[in-house]
Structures are given as structure tokens and as C-alpha cells.
XYZ file of C-alpha atoms in Angstrom:
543
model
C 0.000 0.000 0.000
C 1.542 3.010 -0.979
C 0.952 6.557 1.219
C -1.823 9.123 -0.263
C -1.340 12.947 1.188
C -2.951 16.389 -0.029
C -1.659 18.612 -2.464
C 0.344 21.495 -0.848
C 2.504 24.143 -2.018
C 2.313 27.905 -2.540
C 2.008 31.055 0.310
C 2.665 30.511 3.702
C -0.105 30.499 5.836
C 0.870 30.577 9.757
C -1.175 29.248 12.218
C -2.679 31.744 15.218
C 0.277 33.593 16.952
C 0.642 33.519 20.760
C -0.194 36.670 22.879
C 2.232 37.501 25.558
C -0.309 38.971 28.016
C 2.223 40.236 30.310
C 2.760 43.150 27.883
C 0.095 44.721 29.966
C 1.118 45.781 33.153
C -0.838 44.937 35.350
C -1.108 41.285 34.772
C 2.768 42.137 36.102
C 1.249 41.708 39.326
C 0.319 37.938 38.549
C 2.519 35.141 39.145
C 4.015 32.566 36.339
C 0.782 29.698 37.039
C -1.777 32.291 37.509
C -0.312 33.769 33.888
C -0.543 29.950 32.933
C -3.805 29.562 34.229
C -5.276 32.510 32.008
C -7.584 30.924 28.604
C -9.228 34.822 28.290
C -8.561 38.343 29.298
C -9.654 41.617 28.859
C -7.886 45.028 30.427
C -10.135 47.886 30.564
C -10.627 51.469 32.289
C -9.898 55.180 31.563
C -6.641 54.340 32.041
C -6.255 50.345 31.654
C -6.097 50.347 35.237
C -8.755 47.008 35.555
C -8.817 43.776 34.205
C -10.654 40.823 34.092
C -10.013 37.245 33.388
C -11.374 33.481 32.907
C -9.108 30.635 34.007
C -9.057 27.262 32.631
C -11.547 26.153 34.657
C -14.162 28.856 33.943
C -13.142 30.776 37.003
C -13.593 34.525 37.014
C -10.865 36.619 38.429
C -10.582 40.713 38.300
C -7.419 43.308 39.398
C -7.120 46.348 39.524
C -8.374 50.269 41.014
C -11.926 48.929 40.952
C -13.516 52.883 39.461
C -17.233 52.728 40.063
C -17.089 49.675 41.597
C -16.582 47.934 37.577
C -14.544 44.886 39.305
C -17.993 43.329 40.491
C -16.172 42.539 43.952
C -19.002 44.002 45.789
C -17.290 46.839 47.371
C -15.167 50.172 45.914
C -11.740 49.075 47.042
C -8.877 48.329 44.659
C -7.015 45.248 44.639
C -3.836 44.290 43.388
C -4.461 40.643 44.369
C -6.846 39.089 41.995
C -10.437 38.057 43.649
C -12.716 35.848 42.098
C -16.214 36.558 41.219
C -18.268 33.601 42.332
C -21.169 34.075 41.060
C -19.847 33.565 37.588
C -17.511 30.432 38.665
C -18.809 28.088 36.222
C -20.093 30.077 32.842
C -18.088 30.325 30.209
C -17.959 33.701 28.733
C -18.314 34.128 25.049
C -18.453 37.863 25.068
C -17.127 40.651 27.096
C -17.420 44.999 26.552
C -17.184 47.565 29.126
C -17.917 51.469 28.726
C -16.087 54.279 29.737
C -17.970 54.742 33.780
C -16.775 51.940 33.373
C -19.593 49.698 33.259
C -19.059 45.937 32.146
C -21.556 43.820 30.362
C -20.580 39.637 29.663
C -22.429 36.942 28.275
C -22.443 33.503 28.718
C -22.486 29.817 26.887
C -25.929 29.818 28.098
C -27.123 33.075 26.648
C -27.439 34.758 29.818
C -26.169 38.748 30.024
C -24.461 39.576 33.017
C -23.672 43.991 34.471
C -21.846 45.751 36.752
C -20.152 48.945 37.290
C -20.988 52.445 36.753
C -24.914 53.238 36.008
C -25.388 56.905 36.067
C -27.171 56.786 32.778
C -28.962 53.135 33.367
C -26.441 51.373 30.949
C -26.758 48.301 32.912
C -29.979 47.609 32.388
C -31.429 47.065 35.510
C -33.898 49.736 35.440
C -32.242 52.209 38.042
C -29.117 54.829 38.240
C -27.834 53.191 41.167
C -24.413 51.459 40.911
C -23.972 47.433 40.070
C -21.520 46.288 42.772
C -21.684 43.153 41.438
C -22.704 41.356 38.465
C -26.196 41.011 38.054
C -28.595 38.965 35.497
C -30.011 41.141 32.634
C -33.617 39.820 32.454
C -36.111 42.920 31.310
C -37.266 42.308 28.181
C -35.161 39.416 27.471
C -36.496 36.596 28.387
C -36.375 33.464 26.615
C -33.549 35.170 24.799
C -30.423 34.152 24.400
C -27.678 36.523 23.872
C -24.521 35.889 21.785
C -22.840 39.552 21.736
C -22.250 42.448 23.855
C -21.067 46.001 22.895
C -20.522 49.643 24.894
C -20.473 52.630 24.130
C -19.187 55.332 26.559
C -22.403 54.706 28.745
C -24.681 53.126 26.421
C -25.212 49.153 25.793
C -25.756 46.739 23.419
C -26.987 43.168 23.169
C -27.491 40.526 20.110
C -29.809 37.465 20.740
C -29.145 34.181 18.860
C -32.591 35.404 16.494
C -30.446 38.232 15.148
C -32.103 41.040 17.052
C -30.619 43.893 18.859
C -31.808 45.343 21.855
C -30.286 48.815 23.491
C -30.371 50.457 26.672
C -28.440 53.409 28.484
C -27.300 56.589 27.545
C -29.441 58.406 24.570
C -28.195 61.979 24.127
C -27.770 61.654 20.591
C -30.447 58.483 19.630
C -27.167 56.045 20.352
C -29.924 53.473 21.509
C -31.850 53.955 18.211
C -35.614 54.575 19.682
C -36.482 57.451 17.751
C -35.755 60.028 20.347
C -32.953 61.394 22.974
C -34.950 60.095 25.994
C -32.225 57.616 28.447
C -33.333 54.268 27.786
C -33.542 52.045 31.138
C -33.961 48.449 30.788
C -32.994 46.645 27.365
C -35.053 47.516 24.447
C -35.349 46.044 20.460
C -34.153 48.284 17.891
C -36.149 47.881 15.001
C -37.298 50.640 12.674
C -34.999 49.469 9.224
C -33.502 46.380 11.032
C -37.041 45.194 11.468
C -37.037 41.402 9.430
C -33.425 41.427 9.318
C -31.082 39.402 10.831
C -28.068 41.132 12.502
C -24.544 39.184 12.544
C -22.251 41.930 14.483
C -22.573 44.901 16.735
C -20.275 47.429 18.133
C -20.174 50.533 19.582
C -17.962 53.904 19.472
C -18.642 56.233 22.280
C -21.858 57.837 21.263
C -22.459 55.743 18.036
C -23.814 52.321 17.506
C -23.552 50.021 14.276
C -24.679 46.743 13.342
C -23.529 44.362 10.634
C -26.722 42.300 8.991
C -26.902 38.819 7.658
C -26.313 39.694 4.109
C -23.525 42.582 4.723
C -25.014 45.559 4.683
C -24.073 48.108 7.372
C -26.551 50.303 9.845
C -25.195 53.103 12.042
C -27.023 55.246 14.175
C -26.615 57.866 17.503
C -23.875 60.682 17.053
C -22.445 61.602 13.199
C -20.444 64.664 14.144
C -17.286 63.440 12.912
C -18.810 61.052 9.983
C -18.586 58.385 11.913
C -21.641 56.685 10.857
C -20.424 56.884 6.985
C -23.881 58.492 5.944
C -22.503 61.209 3.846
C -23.600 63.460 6.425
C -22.755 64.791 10.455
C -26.060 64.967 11.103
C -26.872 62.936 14.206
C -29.327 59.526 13.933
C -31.520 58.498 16.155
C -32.691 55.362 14.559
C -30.610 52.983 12.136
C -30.258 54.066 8.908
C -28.400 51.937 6.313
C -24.392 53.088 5.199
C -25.174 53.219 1.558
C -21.809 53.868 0.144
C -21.128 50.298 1.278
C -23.742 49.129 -1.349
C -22.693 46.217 -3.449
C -20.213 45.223 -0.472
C -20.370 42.175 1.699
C -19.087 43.223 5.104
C -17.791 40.978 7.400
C -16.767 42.804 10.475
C -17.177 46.249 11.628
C -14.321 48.088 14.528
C -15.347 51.567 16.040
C -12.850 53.583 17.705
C -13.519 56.875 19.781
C -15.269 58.717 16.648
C -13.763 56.697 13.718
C -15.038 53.579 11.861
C -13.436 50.558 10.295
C -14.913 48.215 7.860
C -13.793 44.852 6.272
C -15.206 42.860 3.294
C -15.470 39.240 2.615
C -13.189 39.875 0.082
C -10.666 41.137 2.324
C -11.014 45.134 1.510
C -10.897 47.858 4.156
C -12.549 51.017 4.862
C -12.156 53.708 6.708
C -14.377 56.758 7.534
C -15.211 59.614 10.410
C -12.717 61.537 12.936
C -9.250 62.019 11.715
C -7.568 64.175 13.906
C -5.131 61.562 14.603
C -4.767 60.270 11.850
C -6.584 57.229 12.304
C -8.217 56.260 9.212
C -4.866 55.896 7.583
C -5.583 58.034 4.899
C -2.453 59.982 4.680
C -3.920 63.087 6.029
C -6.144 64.188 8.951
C -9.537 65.302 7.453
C -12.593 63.781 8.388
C -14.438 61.437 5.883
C -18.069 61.671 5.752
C -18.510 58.258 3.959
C -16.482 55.056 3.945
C -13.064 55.236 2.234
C -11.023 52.453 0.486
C -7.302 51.764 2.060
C -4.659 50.096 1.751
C -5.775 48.830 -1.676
C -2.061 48.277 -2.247
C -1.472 45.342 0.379
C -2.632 41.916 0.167
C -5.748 40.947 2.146
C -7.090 41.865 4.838
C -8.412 38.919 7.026
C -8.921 41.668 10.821
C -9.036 44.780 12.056
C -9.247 46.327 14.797
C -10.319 49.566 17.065
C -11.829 49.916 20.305
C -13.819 53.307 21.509
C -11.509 54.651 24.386
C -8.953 55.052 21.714
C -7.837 56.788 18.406
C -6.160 53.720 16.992
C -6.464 51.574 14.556
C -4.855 48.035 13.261
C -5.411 45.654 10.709
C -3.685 42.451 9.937
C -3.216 40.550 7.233
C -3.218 36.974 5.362
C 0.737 37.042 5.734
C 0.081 37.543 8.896
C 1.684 41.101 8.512
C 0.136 43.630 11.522
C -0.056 47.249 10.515
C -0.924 50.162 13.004
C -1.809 53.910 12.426
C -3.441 56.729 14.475
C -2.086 57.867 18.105
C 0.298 55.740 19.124
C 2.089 56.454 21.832
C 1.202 59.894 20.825
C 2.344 60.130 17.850
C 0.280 60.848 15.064
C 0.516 58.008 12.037
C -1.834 59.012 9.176
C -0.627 55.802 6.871
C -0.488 52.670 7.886
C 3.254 51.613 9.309
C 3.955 48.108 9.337
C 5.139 46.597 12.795
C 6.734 43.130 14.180
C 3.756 42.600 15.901
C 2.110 39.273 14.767
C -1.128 39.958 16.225
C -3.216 43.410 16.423
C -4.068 42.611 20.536
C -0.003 43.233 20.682
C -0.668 46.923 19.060
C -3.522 48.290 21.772
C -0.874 46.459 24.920
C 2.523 48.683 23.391
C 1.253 51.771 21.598
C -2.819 52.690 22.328
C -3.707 55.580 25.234
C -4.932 53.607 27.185
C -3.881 50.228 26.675
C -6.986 49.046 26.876
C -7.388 45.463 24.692
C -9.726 46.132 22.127
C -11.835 42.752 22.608
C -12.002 39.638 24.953
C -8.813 38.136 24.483
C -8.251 34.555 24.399
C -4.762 32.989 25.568
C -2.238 30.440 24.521
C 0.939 30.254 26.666
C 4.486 30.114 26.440
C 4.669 26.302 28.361
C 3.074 24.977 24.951
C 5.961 26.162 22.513
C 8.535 24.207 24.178
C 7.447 20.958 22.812
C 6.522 22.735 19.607
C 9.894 24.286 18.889
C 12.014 21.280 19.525
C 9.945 19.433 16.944
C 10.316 22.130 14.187
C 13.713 22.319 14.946
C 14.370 18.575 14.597
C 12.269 18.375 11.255
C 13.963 16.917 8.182
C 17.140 16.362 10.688
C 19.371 13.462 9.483
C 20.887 13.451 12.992
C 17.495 12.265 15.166
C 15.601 11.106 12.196
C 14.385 7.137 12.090
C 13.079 7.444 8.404
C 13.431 8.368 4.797
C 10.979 10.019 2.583
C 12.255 10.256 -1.119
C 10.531 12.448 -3.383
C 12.449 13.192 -6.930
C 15.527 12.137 -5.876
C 15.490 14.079 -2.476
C 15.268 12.214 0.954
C 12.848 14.150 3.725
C 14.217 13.325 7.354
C 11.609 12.703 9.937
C 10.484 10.633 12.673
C 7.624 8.067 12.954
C 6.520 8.814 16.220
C 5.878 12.026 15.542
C 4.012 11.009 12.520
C 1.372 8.627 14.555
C 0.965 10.964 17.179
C -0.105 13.987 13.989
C -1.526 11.952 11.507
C -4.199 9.037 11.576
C -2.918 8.159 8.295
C 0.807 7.541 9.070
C -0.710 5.836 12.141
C -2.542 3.074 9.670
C 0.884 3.028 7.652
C 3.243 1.965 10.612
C 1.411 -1.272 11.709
C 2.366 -4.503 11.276
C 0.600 -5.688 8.018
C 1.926 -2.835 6.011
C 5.052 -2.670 4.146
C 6.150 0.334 5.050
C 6.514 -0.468 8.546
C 9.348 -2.014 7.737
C 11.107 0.157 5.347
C 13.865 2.962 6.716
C 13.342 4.626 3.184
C 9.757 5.237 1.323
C 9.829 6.012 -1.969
C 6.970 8.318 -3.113
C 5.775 8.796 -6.433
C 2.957 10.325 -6.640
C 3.833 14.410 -4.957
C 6.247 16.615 -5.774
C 9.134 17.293 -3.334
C 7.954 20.539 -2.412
C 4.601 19.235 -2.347
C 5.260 16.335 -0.014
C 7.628 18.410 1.760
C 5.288 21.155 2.691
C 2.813 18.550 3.923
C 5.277 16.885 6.187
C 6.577 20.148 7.662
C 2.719 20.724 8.791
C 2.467 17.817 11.189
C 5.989 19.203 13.329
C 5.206 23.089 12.794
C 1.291 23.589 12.498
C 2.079 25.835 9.039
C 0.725 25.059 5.640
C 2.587 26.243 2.145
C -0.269 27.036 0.692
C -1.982 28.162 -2.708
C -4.913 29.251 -3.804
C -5.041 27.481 -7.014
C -4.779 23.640 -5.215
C -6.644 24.482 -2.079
C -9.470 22.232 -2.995
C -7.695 19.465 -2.844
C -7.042 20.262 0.653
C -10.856 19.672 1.563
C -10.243 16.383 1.366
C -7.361 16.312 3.761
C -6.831 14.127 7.305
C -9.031 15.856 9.632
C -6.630 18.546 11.275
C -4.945 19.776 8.433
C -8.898 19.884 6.624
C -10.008 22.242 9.323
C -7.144 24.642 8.888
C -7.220 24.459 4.988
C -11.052 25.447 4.940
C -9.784 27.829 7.630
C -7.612 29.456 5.123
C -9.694 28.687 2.241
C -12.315 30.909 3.629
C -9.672 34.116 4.003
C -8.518 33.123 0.541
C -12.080 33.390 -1.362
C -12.478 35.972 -4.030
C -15.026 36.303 -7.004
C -12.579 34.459 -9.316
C -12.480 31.859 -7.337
C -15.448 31.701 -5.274
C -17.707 28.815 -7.625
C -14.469 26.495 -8.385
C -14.656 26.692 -4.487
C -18.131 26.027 -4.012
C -17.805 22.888 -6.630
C -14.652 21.327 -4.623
C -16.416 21.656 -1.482
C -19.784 20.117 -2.493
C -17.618 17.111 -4.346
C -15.825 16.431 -0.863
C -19.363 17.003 1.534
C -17.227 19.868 3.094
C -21.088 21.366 4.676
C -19.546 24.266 6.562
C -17.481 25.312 3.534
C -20.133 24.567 1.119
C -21.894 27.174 3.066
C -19.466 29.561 3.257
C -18.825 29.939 0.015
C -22.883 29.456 -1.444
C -23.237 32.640 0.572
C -20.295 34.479 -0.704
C -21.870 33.635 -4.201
C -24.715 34.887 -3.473
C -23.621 38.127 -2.335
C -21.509 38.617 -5.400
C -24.150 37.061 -7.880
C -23.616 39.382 -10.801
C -19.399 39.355 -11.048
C -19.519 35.612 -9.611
C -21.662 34.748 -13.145
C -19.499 36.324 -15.099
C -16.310 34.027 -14.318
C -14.855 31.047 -15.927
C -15.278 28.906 -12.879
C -18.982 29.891 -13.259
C -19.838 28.795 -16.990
C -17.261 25.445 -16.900
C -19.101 23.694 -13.770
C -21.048 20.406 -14.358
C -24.811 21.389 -15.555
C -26.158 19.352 -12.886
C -24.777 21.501 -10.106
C -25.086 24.658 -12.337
C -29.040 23.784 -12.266
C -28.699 23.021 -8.280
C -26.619 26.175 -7.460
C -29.083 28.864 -9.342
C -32.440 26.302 -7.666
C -30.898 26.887 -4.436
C -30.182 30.922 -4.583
C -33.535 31.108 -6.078
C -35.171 30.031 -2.809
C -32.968 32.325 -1.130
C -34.212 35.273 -3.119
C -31.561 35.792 -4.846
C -33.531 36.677 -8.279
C -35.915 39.288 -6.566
C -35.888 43.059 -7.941
């Protein structure tokens, strides 16, 4: 029996870098197995002077000067020894926002929404001013709801519900909660108006501002436009959503709001920019405000995050090299283009260079103790010196080491029993793959990165099970119009579901230049027929 592997060759694609979380300072104050024991973490505060984190074990611990009481210890006094909140021992947080009071809002596994903190404009939700000492359940007007994603503004909240509804409470001086007037808003309450029948994805929040992100990528901003920030072409202040309609004919993926600015990225990996720009932080090259969203960095490769956060004026995107670029204040300097760092991640940008260094979302954790193992085995890959067998491929032998390939891959496992030949071998000749090829694949299983290219990706859908999940991983950052139905095909031939999904959806969105490809017009008639049955029930032939 001779060995089968996946096609692989092209761009490198890294897998997730590790976040040093002691490049905040006050997880200085921790010791090396509480710093080991952290899985998320989020810093916060007018001046990063709180944090919050979730252990291993689902245990909530915060630190820190404890300002209106947004530690949820129950009292006002500050701590530089963590305490644990008890009454969320146990729930595993899925999202995590505070405000600038502050005031904290998380939300569980379960769907349950969790406050504390400052409530001088009833941003908690509770239906009072008085302050949350602790964290309390959000239940008014949300029952039988189950929330997936929180968002604050300065003193305003946000909350979406598994049904793709959005409800609002809190501060309302310029219709940031979207009710159709200025009136403080209480207890939690459904925006609606022109997100009424749709389903929202994403929500976030810039001080005064709100936007949401809806199943089909169109973008909604409403509350305070005096810096543009809403992308309406205007500074006129909304006070119900009202749809950003220079973003017509986009897909948007993800939306980041910093103080008074916005950021935008597409499924096809494009970035925009619009509102304050005092400090540069749209990236523009100058500091004027832009009423409606603006294209940048068109000159770099894709875009795959970006990020902002609305106690600060700066901005970061990353991209699929895994490059991280920052621009804005930083450090107080003002950066009007984007300047490419050594950062790998964008988290590493808000820690070294934002005022504060707040972290612009809930951050989760991997940990120094786990690259140990992992650098000794890329360092000992394709090593004649330690190695106990021979791959040749055209002529060239590949070093490596069959324990390490039973312990990565179920199919080297199968190879190295008893009843197959190559159990016995010290070289294996392969025939089939290119060096490079074979090479690439092999480096995967000691290293965790992929040489990969566009152009043979689909072959990778059929991979063993962990390199599959990262190559639809990848495949996903890597979809563009061009390729978007050859895609579709390859992941429908190898029942990839979640992929298949993926990319019928992308299709959809980009119906009209998705029809005019090659990939489009050479795929098999039967699928062709499938493909435009399916969008049609979607309504994607309606005027």
C-alpha cells in the first residue's frame, strides 16, 4: 500500500500567533501559574487600570483600582491581588465589553447577560441609576432570549440574541440606543425601525455611536455623526438605524469603532475607513474627516482583521501574511498611513502603543509552556541526525520521525502497523507528490504551518481531519469572485457542509461578477441547475 497525502505548495499560511499577556502591566502583578492559568482576558478602564479574566476552569478573576465599583467585587476598594467573582464560577464567557464609567456587560455559553459597574445613565440595564456592585442577570425584556454579543459605548449598551435582534439600553443623548428620540433608555429595548425582518450578525459601539452588521452585509449606524462616523454622507446625528449606503454592493464581514472613527472589512478582504481624523486614524495619509467610507490600503494583500476599540484613536489591521499594521495615536504620535510593525497579532498593538492600553476585545490565551514541545519538533524536522526514516521524493530524501508522525496523523498511524510494508522500510519512496509538495505537507504535522496556494486548495478539503479544518480555515480568508464557484464545486464534491456554506453565501452576495467568471460557466450542468435552484429560494432573483 503506498501513502496518499494532499496537495500542498504555494504562500505561507501561519497558524494563530501567541499573545504575551504580560505586555500589559498589570497582569505584572500575577505570578508565572496564575499567567498559565489565564484561557481569556480583557484590560479595561480610563486608564487600563482594571482587568478581568477566565481561568481554565471557567473561574472569574478581576485586578485592579476597581472605578465605580466595575470589578464586580461588591465593594469600591482596589485590589492588586486578583479576587474571584463567584457568582460567575462556572459560565463560560463568550463575550465581554465595558464602557467608559466603566460599566461591564458579559455573556455567557448559556445566553445569559451579566452587568456591573458604573450606572449613572442606566447602561446596565437594571432599570435604576444606582451602581452594580456586582454582576447582576439582565432579564427585562429578554427573556427566553439568548444573547450571543455584547457592545458599549461610553455609557450606552448593546446586546445581540441568537434570532439576530438587537436590543439597546443606556445613555441616549444623541439616539445612540436607536428609539427614535434622545430620551435615556432604562432596561434593554429592540431596535427595530430598518432592522425590522433582518437578521443582525455583528454589533459594536464607538462612544456615542452604535452600528450593526446584517446577515447579508449591509451596514446600519445610528446615535452621534459629528465626525462622519456613521459613513452616511452626512454629520447629522441619527436616532434610529439608517443603512451606510456607500457600502452598497459590499459584503461586510466585520465592523471596529474607535472613539469617533469607523473601520470596515469585506469578505473579500477590503478595508474602509471613515469619520474623525484628527489623529490620523483612518490611515488616509492626512487628517480630514471622511463623511462616507473610504477604500485603504488597496495596495497590500488581504485583509483577514481589524481592529479599534472606543476609548482610543487607533487603529490596526492584519493581514493573510500575517503582517500587523498600526496607524493613528500611538504612543502619541500621530501616524496618518499605515506603518507596518513586528507585531504578529493586532491585541499586541492596543498592549505597546494605544492611550490607554486598553485590549480592544475579549482576548483569548495560549501560553508560552506549549511552545517548548513545539519548537524542539520544528527544529528537529527533516534532521538526518534524530531522524528514524526516509521520505524520497524526486531524488530528495525528507528526514523525519515516525513517532511524531502517529501521534499527527491518523494516516501515518494506519501506515506503521504490522501488516503494512512500510513499517518495515527505513526509506519510502513516493511517487505520486512533488518534493515541495510532499515536503510542505510533512513540515505541517511538526510546525502547524501550511505552504499554501490558492489554485490547489481544494484538494485540501479532502485532507486528514486537522490539516482539513485549517485548509477550509484558510480557504475561507482566501475566497475571491474568481475563485469563489471552483470553491463552491470542490467543497460540495468532498461534503465539506460548513465550507459549502461559506462559500454558497459568498456567491450569493456577489451574484452578478460571480456569473461572469470562468469557474462559473465550466461547472457540471447538474450543479449549475442546483446552485441557481438553491439561490432562487434564497431570493436571490428578486428586484
Amino acid at each position: 500500500m503506498t501513502s496518499q497525502v494532499p496537495n500542498v505548495h504555494g504562500f505561507i499560511v501561519k497558524s494563530p500567533a501567541m499573545v504575551d499577556v504580560s505586555k500589559w502591566p498589570l497582569f505584572t502583578l500575577l505570578g508565572v501559574h496564575e499567567i498559565a492559568s489565564i484561557r481569556q482576558a480583557c484590560v479595561f478602564g480610563t486608564s487600563a487600570n482594571e482587568a478581568i479574566y477566565i481561568t481554565h476552569d471557567d473561574e472569574v478573576y478581576v485586578i485592579g483600582l476597581n472605578c465605580s465599583n466595575c470589578l464586580g467585587t461588591g465593594d469600591s476598594q482596589s485590589t492588586i491581588v486578583p479576587k474571584k467573582l463567584d457568582c460567575l464560577s462556572g459560565k463560560k464567557v463568550v463575550s465581554l465589553s465595558y464602557g467608559s464609567g466603566p460599566h461591564v456587560l458579559l455573556a455567557t455559553e448559556d445566553g445569559e447577560l451579566y452587568s456591573w459597574g458604573h450606572n449613572g445613565y442606566s447602561q446596565l440595564g437594571n432599570g435604576s441609576t444606582n451602581q452594580g456592585v456586582s454582576p447582576v442577570l439582565v432579564s427585562t425584556n429578554l427573556q427566553n432570549k439568548r444573547i450571543t454579543e455584547v457592545a458599549c459605548g461610553s455609557h450606552h449598551s448593546m446586546a445581540l440574541t441568537t434570532e439576530g435582534e438587537v436590543y439597546a439600553w443606556g445613555y441616549n443623548n444623541c439616539g445612540q440606543v436607536g428609539s427614535g428620540s434622545t430620551a435615556n433608555q432604562s432596561t434593554p429595548r429592540k431596535v427595530s425601525n430598518c432592522l425590522l425582518d433582518k437578521a443582525v450578525v455583528h454589533i459594536t459601539c464607538g462612544q456615542t455611536s452604535s452600528m450593526a452588521v446584517v446577515h447579508n452585509g449591509e451596514v446600519y449606524g445610528w446615535g452621534y455623526n459629528g465626525n462622519g462616523q456613521l459613513g452616511l454622507g452626512n454629520n447629522g446625528n441619527q436616532l434610529t438605524p439608517c443603512r451606510v449606503a456607500a457600502l452598497h454592493g459590499l459584503c461586510v464581514l466585520q465592523i471596529a469603532s474607535g472613539y469617533a472613527h469607523s473601520l470596515a472589512l469585506t469578505d473579500e478582504g477590503l478595508l474602509y475607513a471613515w469619520g474623525a481624523n484628527t489623529y490620523g486614524q483612518l490611515g488616509t495619509g492626512n487628517k480630514i474627516n471622511q463623511l462616507s467610507p473610504i477604500h485603504i490600503m488597496a495596495e497590500k494583500e488581504r485583509i483577514v482583521e481589524i481592529a479599534a476599540c472606543h476609548s482610543t484613536h487607533t487603529s490596526a489591521a492584519k493581514t493573510q501574511n500575517s503582517q500587523v499594521y498600526m496607524w493613528g495615536q500611538c504612543r502619541g504620535q500621530v501616524i496618518i498611513l499605515p506603518h507596518l510593525t513586528h507585531f504578529t497579532c493586532t491585541d499586541d498593538v492596543f498592549a505597546c502603543f494605544a492611550t490607554p492600553s486598553v485590549m480592544w476585545r475579549l482576548l483569548s490565551m495560549e501560553h508560552d509552556d506549549f511552545l517548548t514541545v513545539a519548537e524542539s519538533l520544528k527544529k528537529e524536522f527533516d534532521s538526518p541526525e534524530t531522524s528514524d526514516l526516509k521520505f524520497r521524493v524526486d531524488g530528495k530524501c525528507i528526514y523525519v520521525h515516525k513517532a511524531v508522525l502517529k501521534i499527527r496523523c491518523e494516516h501515518f498511524r494506519s501506515m506503521f502497523q504490522s501488516h503494512w510494508n512500510e513499517d518495515m522500510k527505513d526509506v519510502i519512496e513516493i511517487d505520486q507528490f512533488s518534493y515541495p509538495v510532499y515536503r510542505s505537507f510533512l513540515e505541517y504535522l511538526y510546525t502547524d504551518n501550511v505552504d499554501l496556494a490558492c489554485t490547489s486548495s481544494p484538494t485540501l478539503i479532502n485532507a486528514p481531519n486537522r490539516l482539513k479544518r485549517l485548509c477550509q480555515h484558510i480557504i475561507k480568508r482566501g475566497i475571491t469572485v474568481e475563485n469563489a464557484f471552483f470553491l463552491l464545486a470542490a467543497a460540495v464534491r468532498y461534503d465539506a457542509e460548513d465550507l459549502e456554506e461559506f462559500c454558497f453565501k459568498f456567491c450569493v452576495n456577489h451574484l452578478t461578477e460571480v456569473t461572469k467568471t470562468a469557474a462559473f460557466w465550466q461547472i457540471d450542468g447538474n450543479m449549475l441547475k442546483e446552485f441557481i435552484c438553491r439561490a432562487g429560494r434564497c431570493g436571490a432573483f428578486k428586484n
